[in-house]
Amino acid sequence: SSGINAEWPLRPGDGENTLISAMSETPASVIEALIAFFAVWSVLGLAGFHSYLAGTNQTTNEEIKGSWAQRHGEVVRNPYTTNNCCGNFTKILCGPSYHSLLRLREDKNKEKRDMEEVKKKIEKLMFEQQNNNNNHEQGHWTNSQPHNGIPVDHTDLQTQLPRTPTPS
């Protein structure tokens, strides 16, 4: 018959179908089983930890820091909890969503970029102003000179231009 043989490999009394014989026949299946085990273990561990966080209405940061842990014999109460696991789940899953405060980093980066642009513009203006002052003091400023503070020697331009034949 054409079908998948789904017999259990650890059937008692059958010497051929043991776990060791299955591993010796297909050693790659051992690696696959280990990968699957650790993948499932990781997912279940994270799901359990986050279920605990939701049930106590805490963030990961609050749990790690111990923000609501007992200190010096003083009881510190989490002001966000409903003191009920089901109430906390309902509050988190069905309650309003709040604006994330984690986007502040983006605003700081934008502000930093803006400040760098302003700094570059100020430096450029200061450089131009300094060059303009130097040109006026030395008497080199002419109307034909570009107003970017870089002096141009017009006598040298004729030698730099390519010669083209004149029409006859």
XYZ file of C-alpha atoms in Angstrom:
168
model
C 0.000 0.000 0.000
C 1.181 3.491 -0.687
C 1.156 5.458 2.488
C 3.331 6.761 5.233
C 4.572 4.267 7.766
C 3.972 6.069 11.054
C 4.886 3.311 13.465
C 6.269 4.287 16.836
C 10.051 3.593 16.885
C 10.121 2.540 20.562
C 7.616 -0.300 20.414
C 8.341 -2.729 23.239
C 9.475 -6.196 22.228
C 10.593 -5.205 18.744
C 14.400 -5.149 18.627
C 14.617 -3.465 15.208
C 12.679 -0.277 15.944
C 14.591 1.351 18.792
C 15.611 4.968 19.168
C 19.288 4.049 18.832
C 18.720 2.135 15.599
C 16.688 5.046 14.213
C 19.503 7.487 15.082
C 22.121 5.216 13.502
C 20.108 4.911 10.281
C 19.511 8.673 9.922
C 21.996 10.714 11.989
C 20.652 13.993 10.558
C 17.391 13.370 12.402
C 19.256 13.762 15.713
C 20.374 17.251 14.689
C 16.856 18.085 13.535
C 15.412 16.857 16.826
C 17.868 18.990 18.820
C 17.091 22.082 16.767
C 13.354 21.502 17.160
C 13.742 20.948 20.910
C 15.641 24.200 21.474
C 13.317 26.150 19.166
C 10.226 24.946 21.013
C 11.929 25.478 24.384
C 12.807 29.099 23.445
C 9.329 29.935 22.158
C 7.599 28.378 25.164
C 10.002 30.117 27.549
C 9.376 33.514 25.987
C 5.631 32.913 25.843
C 5.608 31.933 29.512
C 7.695 34.933 30.591
C 5.567 37.393 28.646
C 2.385 35.798 29.968
C 3.754 36.362 33.470
C 4.527 39.995 32.587
C 1.020 40.518 31.196
C -0.547 38.817 34.214
C 1.329 41.142 36.599
C 0.961 44.166 34.264
C 4.698 44.874 34.086
C 7.156 45.681 31.366
C 10.305 43.654 30.797
C 12.364 46.567 32.096
C 10.312 46.796 35.315
C 10.725 43.067 35.929
C 14.473 43.055 35.310
C 15.104 46.151 37.437
C 12.788 44.909 40.157
C 10.870 48.185 40.161
C 7.987 46.761 42.195
C 10.024 44.411 44.395
C 10.014 44.683 48.185
C 12.808 46.978 49.414
C 14.151 47.196 52.949
C 11.016 45.572 54.315
C 8.850 48.193 52.619
C 6.103 46.924 50.317
C 6.173 48.668 46.954
C 2.909 48.303 45.035
C 2.685 48.355 41.247
C 0.255 51.229 40.556
C -0.725 49.798 37.169
C -1.928 46.380 38.295
C -5.535 45.466 38.959
C -4.370 42.883 41.564
C -6.048 40.243 39.407
C -4.362 38.216 36.650
C -7.492 38.103 34.472
C -8.085 41.826 35.034
C -4.520 42.588 33.968
C -4.877 40.485 30.802
C -8.179 42.213 29.998
C -6.655 45.639 30.646
C -3.678 44.904 28.369
C -5.525 43.163 25.548
C -8.760 45.177 25.501
C -7.693 48.512 26.995
C -6.538 51.623 25.160
C -3.110 51.694 23.540
C -0.741 54.434 24.628
C 1.822 56.413 22.674
C 5.238 54.746 22.785
C 7.986 56.676 24.507
C 10.664 54.665 22.719
C 10.499 56.934 19.672
C 12.398 59.641 21.523
C 15.665 58.254 20.148
C 14.535 59.042 16.592
C 13.745 62.627 17.596
C 17.184 62.989 19.218
C 18.877 61.717 16.065
C 16.864 64.174 13.958
C 17.762 67.010 16.315
C 21.433 65.991 16.157
C 21.357 65.989 12.329
C 19.656 69.394 12.308
C 22.267 70.795 14.694
C 25.088 69.448 12.487
C 23.533 71.123 9.430
C 23.213 74.428 11.296
C 26.807 74.132 12.497
C 28.041 73.546 8.926
C 26.056 76.539 7.644
C 27.451 78.769 10.391
C 31.011 77.618 9.665
C 30.506 78.281 5.950
C 29.111 81.756 6.615
C 31.966 82.550 8.997
C 34.520 81.375 6.406
C 32.883 83.468 3.691
C 32.710 86.514 5.941
C 36.369 86.128 6.919
C 37.430 85.842 3.266
C 35.261 88.825 2.303
C 36.864 90.897 5.057
C 40.349 89.826 3.939
C 39.573 90.775 0.324
C 38.265 94.232 1.322
C 41.275 94.862 3.593
C 43.765 93.897 0.871
C 41.893 95.813 -1.848
C 41.419 92.737 -4.034
C 37.625 92.843 -4.184
C 36.101 93.574 -7.568
C 32.597 93.241 -8.908
C 33.708 90.541 -11.319
C 34.961 88.422 -8.461
C 32.601 85.693 -7.218
C 31.087 86.447 -3.829
C 32.112 83.156 -2.267
C 35.397 84.518 -0.910
C 37.682 82.708 -3.358
C 39.808 85.123 -5.421
C 39.997 84.540 -9.177
C 42.947 85.550 -11.329
C 41.344 86.629 -14.618
C 44.657 86.958 -16.465
C 45.216 83.231 -16.216
C 41.839 82.349 -17.778
C 42.935 83.095 -21.368
C 45.764 80.557 -21.177
C 43.480 77.874 -19.740
C 40.810 78.078 -22.459
C 41.137 75.617 -25.346
C 41.951 77.238 -28.658
C 39.303 76.809 -31.297
C 39.799 77.606 -34.933
C 38.127 80.800 -36.053
C 35.719 80.558 -38.961
C 37.099 82.018 -42.198
